[in-house]
Each structure stands twice: as C-alpha cells, then as structure tokens.
Coordinates of C-alpha atoms and ligand atoms in Angstrom, one line a residue:
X1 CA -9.2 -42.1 -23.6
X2 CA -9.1 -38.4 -23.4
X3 CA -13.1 -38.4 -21.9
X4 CA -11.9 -41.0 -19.2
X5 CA -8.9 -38.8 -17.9
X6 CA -11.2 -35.7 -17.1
X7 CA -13.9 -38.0 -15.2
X8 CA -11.1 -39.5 -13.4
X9 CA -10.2 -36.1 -12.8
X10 CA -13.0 -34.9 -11.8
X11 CA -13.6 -37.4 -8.4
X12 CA -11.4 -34.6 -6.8
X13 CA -11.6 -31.0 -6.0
X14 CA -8.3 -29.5 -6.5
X15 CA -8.3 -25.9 -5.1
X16 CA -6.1 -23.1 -6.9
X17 CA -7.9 -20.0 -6.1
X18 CA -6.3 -18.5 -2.6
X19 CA -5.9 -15.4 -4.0
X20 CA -9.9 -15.4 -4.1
X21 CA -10.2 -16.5 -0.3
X22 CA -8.2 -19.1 2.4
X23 CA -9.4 -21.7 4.5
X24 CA -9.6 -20.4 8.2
X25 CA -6.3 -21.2 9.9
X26 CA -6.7 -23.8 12.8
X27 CA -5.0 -21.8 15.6
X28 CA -6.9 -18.7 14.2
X29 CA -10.2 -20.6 14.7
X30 CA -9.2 -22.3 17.7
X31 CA -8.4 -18.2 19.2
X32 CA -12.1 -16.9 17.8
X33 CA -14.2 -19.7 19.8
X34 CA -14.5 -18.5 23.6
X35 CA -15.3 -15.1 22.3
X36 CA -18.6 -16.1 20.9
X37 CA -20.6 -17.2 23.7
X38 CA -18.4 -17.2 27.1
X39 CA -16.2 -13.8 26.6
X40 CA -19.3 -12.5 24.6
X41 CA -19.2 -8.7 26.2
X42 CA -19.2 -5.3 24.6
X43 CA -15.7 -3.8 24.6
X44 CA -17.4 -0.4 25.3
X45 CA -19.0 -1.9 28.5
X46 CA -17.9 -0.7 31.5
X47 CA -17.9 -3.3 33.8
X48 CA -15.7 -6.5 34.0
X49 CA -17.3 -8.4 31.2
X50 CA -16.9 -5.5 29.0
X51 CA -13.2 -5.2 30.3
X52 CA -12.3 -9.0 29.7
X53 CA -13.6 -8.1 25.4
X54 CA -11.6 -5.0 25.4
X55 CA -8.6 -6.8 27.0
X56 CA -9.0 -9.1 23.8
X57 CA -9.3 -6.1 21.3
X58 CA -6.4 -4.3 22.5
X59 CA -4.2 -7.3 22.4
X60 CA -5.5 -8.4 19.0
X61 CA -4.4 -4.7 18.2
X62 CA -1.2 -4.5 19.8
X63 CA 0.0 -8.2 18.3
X64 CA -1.2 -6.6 14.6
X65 CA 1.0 -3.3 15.2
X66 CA 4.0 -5.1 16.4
X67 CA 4.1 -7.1 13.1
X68 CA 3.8 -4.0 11.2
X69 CA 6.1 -2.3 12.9
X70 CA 3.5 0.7 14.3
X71 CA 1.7 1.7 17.6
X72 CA -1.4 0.4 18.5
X73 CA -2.8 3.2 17.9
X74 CA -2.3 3.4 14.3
X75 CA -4.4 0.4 13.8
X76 CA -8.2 0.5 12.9
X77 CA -10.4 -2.9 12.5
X78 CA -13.1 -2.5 9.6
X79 CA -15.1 -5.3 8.1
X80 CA -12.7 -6.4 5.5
X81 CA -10.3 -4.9 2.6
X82 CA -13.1 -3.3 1.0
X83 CA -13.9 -1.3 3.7
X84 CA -10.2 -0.1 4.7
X85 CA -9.4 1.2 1.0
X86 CA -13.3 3.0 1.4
X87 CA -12.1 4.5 4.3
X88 CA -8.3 5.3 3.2
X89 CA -9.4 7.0 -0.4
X90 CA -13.0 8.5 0.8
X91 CA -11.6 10.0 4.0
X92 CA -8.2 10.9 2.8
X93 CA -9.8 12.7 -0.2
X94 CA -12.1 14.5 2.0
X95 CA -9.9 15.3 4.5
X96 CA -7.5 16.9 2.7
X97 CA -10.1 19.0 0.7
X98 CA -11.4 20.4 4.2
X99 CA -8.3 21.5 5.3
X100 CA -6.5 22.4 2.3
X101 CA -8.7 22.7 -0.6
X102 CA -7.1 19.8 -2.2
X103 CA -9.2 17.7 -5.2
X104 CA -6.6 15.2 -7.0
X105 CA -6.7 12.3 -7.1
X106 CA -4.3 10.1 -8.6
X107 CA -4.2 5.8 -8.6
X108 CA -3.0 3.1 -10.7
X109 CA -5.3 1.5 -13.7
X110 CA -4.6 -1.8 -12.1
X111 CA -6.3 -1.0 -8.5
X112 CA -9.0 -3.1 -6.8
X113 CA -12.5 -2.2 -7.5
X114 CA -12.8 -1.2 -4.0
X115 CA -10.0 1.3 -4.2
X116 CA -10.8 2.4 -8.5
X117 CA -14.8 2.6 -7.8
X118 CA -14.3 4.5 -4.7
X119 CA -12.3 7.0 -6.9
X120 CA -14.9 7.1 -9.9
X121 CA -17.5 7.8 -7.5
X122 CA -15.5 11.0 -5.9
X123 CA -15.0 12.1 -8.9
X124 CA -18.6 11.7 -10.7
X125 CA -20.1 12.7 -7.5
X126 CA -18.1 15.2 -5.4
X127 CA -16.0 17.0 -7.8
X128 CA -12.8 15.2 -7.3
X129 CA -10.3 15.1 -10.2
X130 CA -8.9 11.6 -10.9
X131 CA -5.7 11.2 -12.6
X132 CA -4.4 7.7 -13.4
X133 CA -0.4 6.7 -13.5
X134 CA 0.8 5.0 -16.7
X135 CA 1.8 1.4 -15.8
X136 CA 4.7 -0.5 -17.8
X137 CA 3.8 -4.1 -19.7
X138 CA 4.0 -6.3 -16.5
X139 CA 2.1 -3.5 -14.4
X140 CA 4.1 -1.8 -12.4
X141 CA 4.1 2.6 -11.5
X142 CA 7.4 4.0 -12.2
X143 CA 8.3 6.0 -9.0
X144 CA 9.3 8.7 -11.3
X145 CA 6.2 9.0 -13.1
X146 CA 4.4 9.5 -9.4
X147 CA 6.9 12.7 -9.0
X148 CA 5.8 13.9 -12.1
X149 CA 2.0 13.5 -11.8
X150 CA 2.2 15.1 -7.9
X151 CA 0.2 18.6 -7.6
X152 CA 0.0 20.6 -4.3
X153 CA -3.7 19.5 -4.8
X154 CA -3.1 16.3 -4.6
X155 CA -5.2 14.6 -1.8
X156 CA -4.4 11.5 -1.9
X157 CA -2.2 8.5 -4.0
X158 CA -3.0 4.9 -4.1
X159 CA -1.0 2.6 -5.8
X160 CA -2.0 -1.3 -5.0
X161 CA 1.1 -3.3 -3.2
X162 CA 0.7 -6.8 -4.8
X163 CA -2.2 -6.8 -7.8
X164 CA -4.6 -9.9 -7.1
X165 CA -5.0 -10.7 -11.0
X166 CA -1.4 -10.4 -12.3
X167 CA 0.7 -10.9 -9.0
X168 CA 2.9 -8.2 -9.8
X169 CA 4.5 -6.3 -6.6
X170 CA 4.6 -2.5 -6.8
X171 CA 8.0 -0.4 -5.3
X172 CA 6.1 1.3 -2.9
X173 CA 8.5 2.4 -0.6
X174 CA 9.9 4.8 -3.6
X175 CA 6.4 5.6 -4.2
X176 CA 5.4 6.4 -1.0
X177 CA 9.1 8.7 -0.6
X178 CA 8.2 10.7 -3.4
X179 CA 4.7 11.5 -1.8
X180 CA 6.4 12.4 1.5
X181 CA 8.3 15.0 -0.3
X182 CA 5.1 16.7 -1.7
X183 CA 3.1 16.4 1.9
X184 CA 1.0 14.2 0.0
X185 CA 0.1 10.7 2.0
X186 CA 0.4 7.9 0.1
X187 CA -2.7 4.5 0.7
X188 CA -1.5 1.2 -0.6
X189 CA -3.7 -1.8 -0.8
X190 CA -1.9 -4.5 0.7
X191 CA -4.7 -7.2 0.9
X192 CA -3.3 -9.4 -1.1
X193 CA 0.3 -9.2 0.0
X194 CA -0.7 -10.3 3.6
X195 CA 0.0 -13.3 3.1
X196 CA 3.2 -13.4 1.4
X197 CA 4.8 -10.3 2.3
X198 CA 6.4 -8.7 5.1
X199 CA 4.9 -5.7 5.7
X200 CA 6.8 -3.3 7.9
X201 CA 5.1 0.3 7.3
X202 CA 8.2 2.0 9.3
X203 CA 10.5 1.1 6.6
X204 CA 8.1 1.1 3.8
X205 CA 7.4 4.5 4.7
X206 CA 3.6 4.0 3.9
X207 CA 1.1 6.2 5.8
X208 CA -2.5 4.2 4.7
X209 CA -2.4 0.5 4.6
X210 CA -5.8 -1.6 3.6
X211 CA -5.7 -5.2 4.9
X212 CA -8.4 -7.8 4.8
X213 CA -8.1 -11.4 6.8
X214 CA -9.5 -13.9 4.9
X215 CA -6.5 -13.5 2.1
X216 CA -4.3 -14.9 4.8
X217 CA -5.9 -17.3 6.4
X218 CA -8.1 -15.4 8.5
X219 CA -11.9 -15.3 8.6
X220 CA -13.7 -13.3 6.2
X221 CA -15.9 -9.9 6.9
X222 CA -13.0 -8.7 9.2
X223 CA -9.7 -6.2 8.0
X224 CA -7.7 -3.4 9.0
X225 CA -6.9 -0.1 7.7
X226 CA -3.3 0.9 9.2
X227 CA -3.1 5.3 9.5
X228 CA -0.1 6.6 10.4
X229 CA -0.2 9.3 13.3
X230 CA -0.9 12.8 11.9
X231 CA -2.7 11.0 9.0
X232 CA -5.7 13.2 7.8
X233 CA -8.2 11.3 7.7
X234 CA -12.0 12.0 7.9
X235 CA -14.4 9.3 9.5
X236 CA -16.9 7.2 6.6
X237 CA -18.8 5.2 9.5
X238 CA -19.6 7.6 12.4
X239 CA -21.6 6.5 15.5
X240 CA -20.5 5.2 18.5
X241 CA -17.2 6.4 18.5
X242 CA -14.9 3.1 18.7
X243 CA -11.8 2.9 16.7
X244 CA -11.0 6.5 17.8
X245 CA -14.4 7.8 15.9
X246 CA -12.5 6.5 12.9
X247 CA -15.1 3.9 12.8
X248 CA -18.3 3.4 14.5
X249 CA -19.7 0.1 15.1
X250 CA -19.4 -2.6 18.1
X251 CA -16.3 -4.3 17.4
X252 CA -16.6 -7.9 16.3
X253 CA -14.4 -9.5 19.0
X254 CA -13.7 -12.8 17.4
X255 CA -13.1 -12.3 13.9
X256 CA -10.6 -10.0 15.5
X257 CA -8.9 -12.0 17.8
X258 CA -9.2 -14.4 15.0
X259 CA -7.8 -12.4 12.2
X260 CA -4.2 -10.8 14.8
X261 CA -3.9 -14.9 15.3
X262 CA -3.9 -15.5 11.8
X263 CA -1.6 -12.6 10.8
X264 CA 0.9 -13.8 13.1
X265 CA 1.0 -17.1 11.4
X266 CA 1.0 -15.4 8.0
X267 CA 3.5 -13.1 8.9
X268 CA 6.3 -15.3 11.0
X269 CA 5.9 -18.3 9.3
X270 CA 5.9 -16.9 5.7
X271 CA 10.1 -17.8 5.0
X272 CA 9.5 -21.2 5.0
X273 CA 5.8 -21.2 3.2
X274 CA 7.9 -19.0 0.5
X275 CA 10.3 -21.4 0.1
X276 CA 8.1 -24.2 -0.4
X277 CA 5.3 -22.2 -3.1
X278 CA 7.8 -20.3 -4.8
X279 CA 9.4 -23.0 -6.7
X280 CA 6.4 -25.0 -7.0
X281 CA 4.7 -21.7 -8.9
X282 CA 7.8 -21.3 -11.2
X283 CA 7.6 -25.0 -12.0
X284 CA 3.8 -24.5 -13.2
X285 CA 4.8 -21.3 -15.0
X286 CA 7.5 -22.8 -16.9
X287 CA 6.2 -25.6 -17.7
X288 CA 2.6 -23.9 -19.3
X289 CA 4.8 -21.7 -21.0
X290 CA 6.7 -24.5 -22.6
X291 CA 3.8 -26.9 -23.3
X292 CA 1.0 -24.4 -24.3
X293 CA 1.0 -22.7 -27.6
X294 CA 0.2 -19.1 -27.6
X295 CA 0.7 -18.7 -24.0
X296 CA 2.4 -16.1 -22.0
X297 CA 2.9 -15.1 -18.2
X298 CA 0.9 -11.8 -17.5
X299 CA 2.3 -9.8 -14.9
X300 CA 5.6 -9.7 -13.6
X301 CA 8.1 -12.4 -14.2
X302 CA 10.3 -11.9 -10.5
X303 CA 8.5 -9.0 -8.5
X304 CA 5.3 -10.9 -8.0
X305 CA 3.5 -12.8 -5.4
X306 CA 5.0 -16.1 -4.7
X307 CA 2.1 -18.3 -5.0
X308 CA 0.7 -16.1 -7.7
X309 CA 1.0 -17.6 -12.0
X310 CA -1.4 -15.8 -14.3
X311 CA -1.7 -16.3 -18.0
X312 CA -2.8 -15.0 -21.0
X313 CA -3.8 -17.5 -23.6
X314 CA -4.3 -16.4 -27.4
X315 CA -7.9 -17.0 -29.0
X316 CA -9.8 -18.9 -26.0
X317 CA -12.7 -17.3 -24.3
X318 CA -11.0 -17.1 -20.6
X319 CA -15.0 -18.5 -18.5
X320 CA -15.2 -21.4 -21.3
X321 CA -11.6 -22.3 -20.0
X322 CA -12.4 -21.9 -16.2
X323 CA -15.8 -23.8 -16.7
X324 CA -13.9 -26.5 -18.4
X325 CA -11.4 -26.7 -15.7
X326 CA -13.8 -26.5 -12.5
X327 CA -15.8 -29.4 -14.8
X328 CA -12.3 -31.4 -14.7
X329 CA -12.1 -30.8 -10.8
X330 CA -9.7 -27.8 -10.7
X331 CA -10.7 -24.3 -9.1
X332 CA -9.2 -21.4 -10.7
X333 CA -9.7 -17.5 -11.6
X334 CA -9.7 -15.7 -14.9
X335 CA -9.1 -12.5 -12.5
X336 CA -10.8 -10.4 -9.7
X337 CA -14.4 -11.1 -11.0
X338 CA -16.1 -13.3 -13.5
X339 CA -17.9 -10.8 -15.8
X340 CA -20.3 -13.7 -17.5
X341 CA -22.4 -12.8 -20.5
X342 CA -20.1 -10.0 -21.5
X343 CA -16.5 -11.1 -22.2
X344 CA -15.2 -7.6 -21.5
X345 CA -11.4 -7.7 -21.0
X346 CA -10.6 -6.6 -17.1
X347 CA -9.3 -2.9 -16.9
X348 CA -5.9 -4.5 -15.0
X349 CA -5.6 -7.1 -18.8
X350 CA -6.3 -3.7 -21.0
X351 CA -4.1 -1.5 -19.0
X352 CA -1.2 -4.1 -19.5
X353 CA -1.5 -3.2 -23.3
X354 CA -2.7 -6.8 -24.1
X355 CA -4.8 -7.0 -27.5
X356 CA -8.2 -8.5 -27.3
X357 CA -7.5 -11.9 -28.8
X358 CA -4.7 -12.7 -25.4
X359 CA -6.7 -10.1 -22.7
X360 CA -10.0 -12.3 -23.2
X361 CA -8.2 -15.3 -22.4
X362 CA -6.9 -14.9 -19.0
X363 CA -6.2 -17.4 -16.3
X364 CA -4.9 -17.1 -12.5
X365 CA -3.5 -19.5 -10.5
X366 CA -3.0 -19.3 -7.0
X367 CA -1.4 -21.7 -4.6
X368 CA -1.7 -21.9 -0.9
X369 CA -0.3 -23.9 2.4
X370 CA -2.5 -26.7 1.3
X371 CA -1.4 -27.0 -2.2
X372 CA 0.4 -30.2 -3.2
X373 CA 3.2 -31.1 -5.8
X374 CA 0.9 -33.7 -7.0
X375 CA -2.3 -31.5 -7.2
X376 CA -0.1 -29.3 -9.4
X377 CA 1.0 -32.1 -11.6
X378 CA -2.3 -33.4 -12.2
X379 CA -3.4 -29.5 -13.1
X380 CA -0.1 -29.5 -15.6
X381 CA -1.5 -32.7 -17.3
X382 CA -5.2 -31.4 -17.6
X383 CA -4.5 -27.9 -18.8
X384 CA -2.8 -28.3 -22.7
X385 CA -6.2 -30.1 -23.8
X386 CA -8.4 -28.0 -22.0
X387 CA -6.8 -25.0 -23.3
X388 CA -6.6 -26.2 -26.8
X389 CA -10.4 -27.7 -26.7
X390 CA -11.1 -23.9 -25.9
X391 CA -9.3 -22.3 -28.5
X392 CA -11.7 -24.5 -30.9
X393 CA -14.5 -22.8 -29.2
X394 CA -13.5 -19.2 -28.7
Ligands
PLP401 C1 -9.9 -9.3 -1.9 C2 -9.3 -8.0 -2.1 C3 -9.9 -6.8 -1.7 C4 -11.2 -6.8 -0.9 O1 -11.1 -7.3 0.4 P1 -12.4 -8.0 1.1 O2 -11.8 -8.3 2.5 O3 -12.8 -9.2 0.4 O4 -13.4 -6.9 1.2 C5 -9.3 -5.6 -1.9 N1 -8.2 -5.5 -2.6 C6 -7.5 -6.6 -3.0 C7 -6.2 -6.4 -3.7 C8 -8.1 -7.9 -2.8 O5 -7.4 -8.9 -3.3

C-alpha cells in the first residue's frame, strides 16, 4: 500500500523550491524578446541603434528606482545577487579604508555565502577585521547589539533582509538607523525578499541594497545593487565605464528590460500573492508540526517570508530526506546548498543554537504563484512516512 502511494506520487513533479529560483514571468519574457535580435544595439553606441538600447536601459532603470523609492541614478545592474553583495562589501570595505583608514567589518552569522565569503576573504586576504553580530534562536540581530558592536573603524555592516534557509526577516530599518548615527553605511541583502517584500529604501533608510531577478520571477544572471548618493563605494569591475564606472561591462539589455518588468509584477502585485501563500504556508507549518514527531519550525514563527516553512527534524539525515522526497515527486531544499558527502550542519542551522541531532535534519519549503492547495496536500500526506522512514536511516 505504502510502495503504491509514492509511485503514484511520483507521476508528478511538484515544485517547492522558489526560494532556489522562479519560473520566468510571462510579461517579463514577453518584454526581453525584441531586444535580442531587432533592438540588439550597444547602449554605449552613439548612433540611433545605440540610442533605441539605451532608451531601454534607462527606462528599465528608472521603473526599478521608482519602486524602490530612489533616483535612477542610485541604481546599478550587475549579473545577479552575487555580484551586487561582491560589489556592496568589497567596495564599501575598500572604500572606506582609502579614505578613512577604516578595517571592520561586521555581518551576521546567518549571511549568504556571497556576502560571508566575500568577508572571510577581506579578512584572510587584505587585513580586514571581521566581527560577527550575535543572532537570537529564530535568527534575528538585535538593533542594540549593532550599536554596541559599531567602531569609528567600521567600514561597513551587512545584515541579510530576509534569510533564504530560515525565512526570518531582519529589522533593518533600526539597523540601518543605528549605522547612520556612527557615519557607518549599512548593505542589506535583499535577494530573497524581492519577491515578497516591499522594499522602499527611503523609509528603510538603507544605503546598499543587493537584488538578484530570478528570486522574483525574473531571468537569472541579471541583479541590481542599489547605492545611495554619497555612498562610498569603490569599483570591483572596471573597464568600460557603464554603470557610472561602478561597473564595467556592456549591459545586457534584455535580462534587464526583462528583470524591471518582472520587479514591477513582484512588487505591485505582491498584496494579493501574500494573501493567497501566507495562509497556505501556515497551513503546511501547522499541520507538520502537529503530525510529525520531533519536528520544529526553524526560523521565525511571524517575521518571516510568506511563502517561506523550514524545519528542523530530530535524528534524520536532512539529503536522505530530500532524496526521498524528489524520489516521491516533490522538489525541496535542506537550505542554501546541498553539502553531499559531508553532512556538515549549515553555519545559518549552527548559529541558531540547534544541536547536531535537529541541525542535520533540515528542510525548506518554499511556495510560489504556481503553487496549489492540492500540491500542498499531497506533500502533507507524503511527508510523515518519508520523514519517519528517514529517521530509521539517519
Ligand atoms: C540567491 C541568493 C543570492 C545569490 O543571488 P544570485 O542572483 O543567484 O547570484 C544571494 N543572497 C541571497 C539571500 C539569495 O537567496
């Protein structure tokens, strides 16, 4: 009986990974397609062709400022979310040491890779000093103990807006406040709130923002970094001089075009896709919590993403349990990377204070515009055996 319920299963796909990636969003991909091969100019170009792709950049820039509340000008395209925190940490950092001898560093243990391993590379490499902020049990920075940790050395403070294992939201406008009043700007990683999130960098008072388009439906290799005016910030890609010099390169004019589209979709029509995920995510939490022994919710239980559940379950190997699942037809995470071979608990898991026997045992579940009631129903009957079959393999 049991065997026939997971081959059923298993004729289809279910998808609960967006927090890894989202499909392209049809207007998005229905805005990139003239600017492959008929409006295929360099912006840089002076003539008319080359006017007609710059036309397109700028407006792709202006419609991503207006939604963040800043000028155009305080909007620079890179090739993804990796690249924006590169440029926010490695140029703020070095920036700030040039003009005012400044070597701290200080970020959260729960960061992105491409924020933490830019950081443990200034500081093996270049003589930085990197100081991490203590995060509480659902992993969130205290404003306060930013205050506390702030040094007139400080170059730079990154603290992630919406962590992509746990979901949990970070106060960031306190955050970024308490940097203001030490002259120290403050970088926030907002990739994964993008989609979810409204994300008005006036009020939030945020002066580097890292955002990457295919976490909200845009196509991947494409992101922005936002720098507020005044914003020290030295060039990582030099060259040609686009961007301002703040990044060199030949702009790629439809994952741009493609990306503002998608934003706008992402960001206007995100009341109503949060009322719909919301209460479809706090149905699958509750109900895992009540029909899984040894179970609980990592990260936070209100401030966190709205399509985000993730879960720590006690004695199960976390890759036997997603291999199982993807094996039954459903697509999830065990958090930002699948570290095979080596069931190392993820730095985000440790720094939560979670003991081996729950940290290795970790499962994300992200739901998007495509997800169904009845795709998570069939997930809620699959899980409880999969899980327990697990635990008698951990
Ligand atoms: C996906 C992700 C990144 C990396 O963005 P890419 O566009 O894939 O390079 C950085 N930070 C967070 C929080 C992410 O979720």
């Amino acid at each position: 009986m049991q065997t026939r319920k997971v081959i059923i299963a298993s004729v289809k796909r279910i998808y609960l990974d967006y927090a890894a990636t989202t499909p392209l969003d049809t207007l998005a991909a229905e805005a990139m397609q003239p600017f492959y091969r008929e409006q295929f100019a360099n912006p840089s170009s002076v003539h008319a062709f080359g006017q007609q792709a710059e036309n397109a950049l700028e407006n792709a820039r202006e419609k991503i400022a207006r939604l963040l509340n800043a000028q155009p000008d305080e909007v620079i395209f890179t090739s993804g979310g990796t690249e924006s925190d590169n440029l926010a940490i490695r140029g703020a950092a070095f920036e700030a040491r040039r003009l005012r001898g400044a070597d701290h560093i200080l970020i959260s243990p729960v960061e992105h890779h491409a924020v933490s391993m830019t950081a443990e590379q200034l500081a093996a490499h270049f003589n930085f000093k990197l100081e991490f902020l203590p995060v509480d049990a659902h992993g969130r920075v205290d404003p306060a103990e930013v205050k506390k940790r702030l040094r007139p050395e400080t170059a730079v403070v990154s603290v992630i807006m919406a962590n992509n294992e746990i979901g949990t939201i970070n106060p960031v406008a306190e955050i970024a406040s308490a940097c203001h009043e030490n002259g120290v700007p403050f970088h926030t990683d907002a990739v994964q709130a993008g989609a979810h999130l409204r994300l008005d960098v006036g009020s939030l008072g945020i002066d580097l923002l890292s955002l990457g388009a295919h976490k909200f439906y845009g196509p991947k290799g494409v992101g922005v970094l936002y720098v507020r005016r005044g914003t020290p910030l030295l060039p990582v890609q030099t060259g040609g001089g686009q961007e301002r010099g703040f990044r060199a390169g030949t702009s790629n004019i439809p994952y741009i075009v493609g990306m503002a589209a998608a934003f706008e979709v992402a960001q206007q029509g995100h009341p109503e896709h949060r009322e719909r995920i919301a209460p479809l995510r706090d149905h699958l939490i509750h109900e895992v919590l009540e029909n899984i022994p040894d179970s609980q919710l990592t990260g936070h239980l209100s401030e966190r993403l709205p399509n985000h559940a993730s879960f720590a379950f006690r004695g199960v190997d976390g890759n036997n349990l997603l291999m199982m699942l993807d094996v039954s037809g459903f697509a999830c995470s065990s958090g930002s990377a699948c570290k095979t071979g080596n069931p190392e608990p993820s730095e985000v898991l440790t720094a939560l204070g979670l003991d081996h026997s729950w940290a290795l045992g970790s499962l994300r579940v992200t739901l998007g515009r495509q997800t169904t009631e009845a795709e998570v129903a069939d997930f809620l009957d699959a899980l409880p055996e999969l899980v327990e079959t697990a635990r008698q393999y951990a």
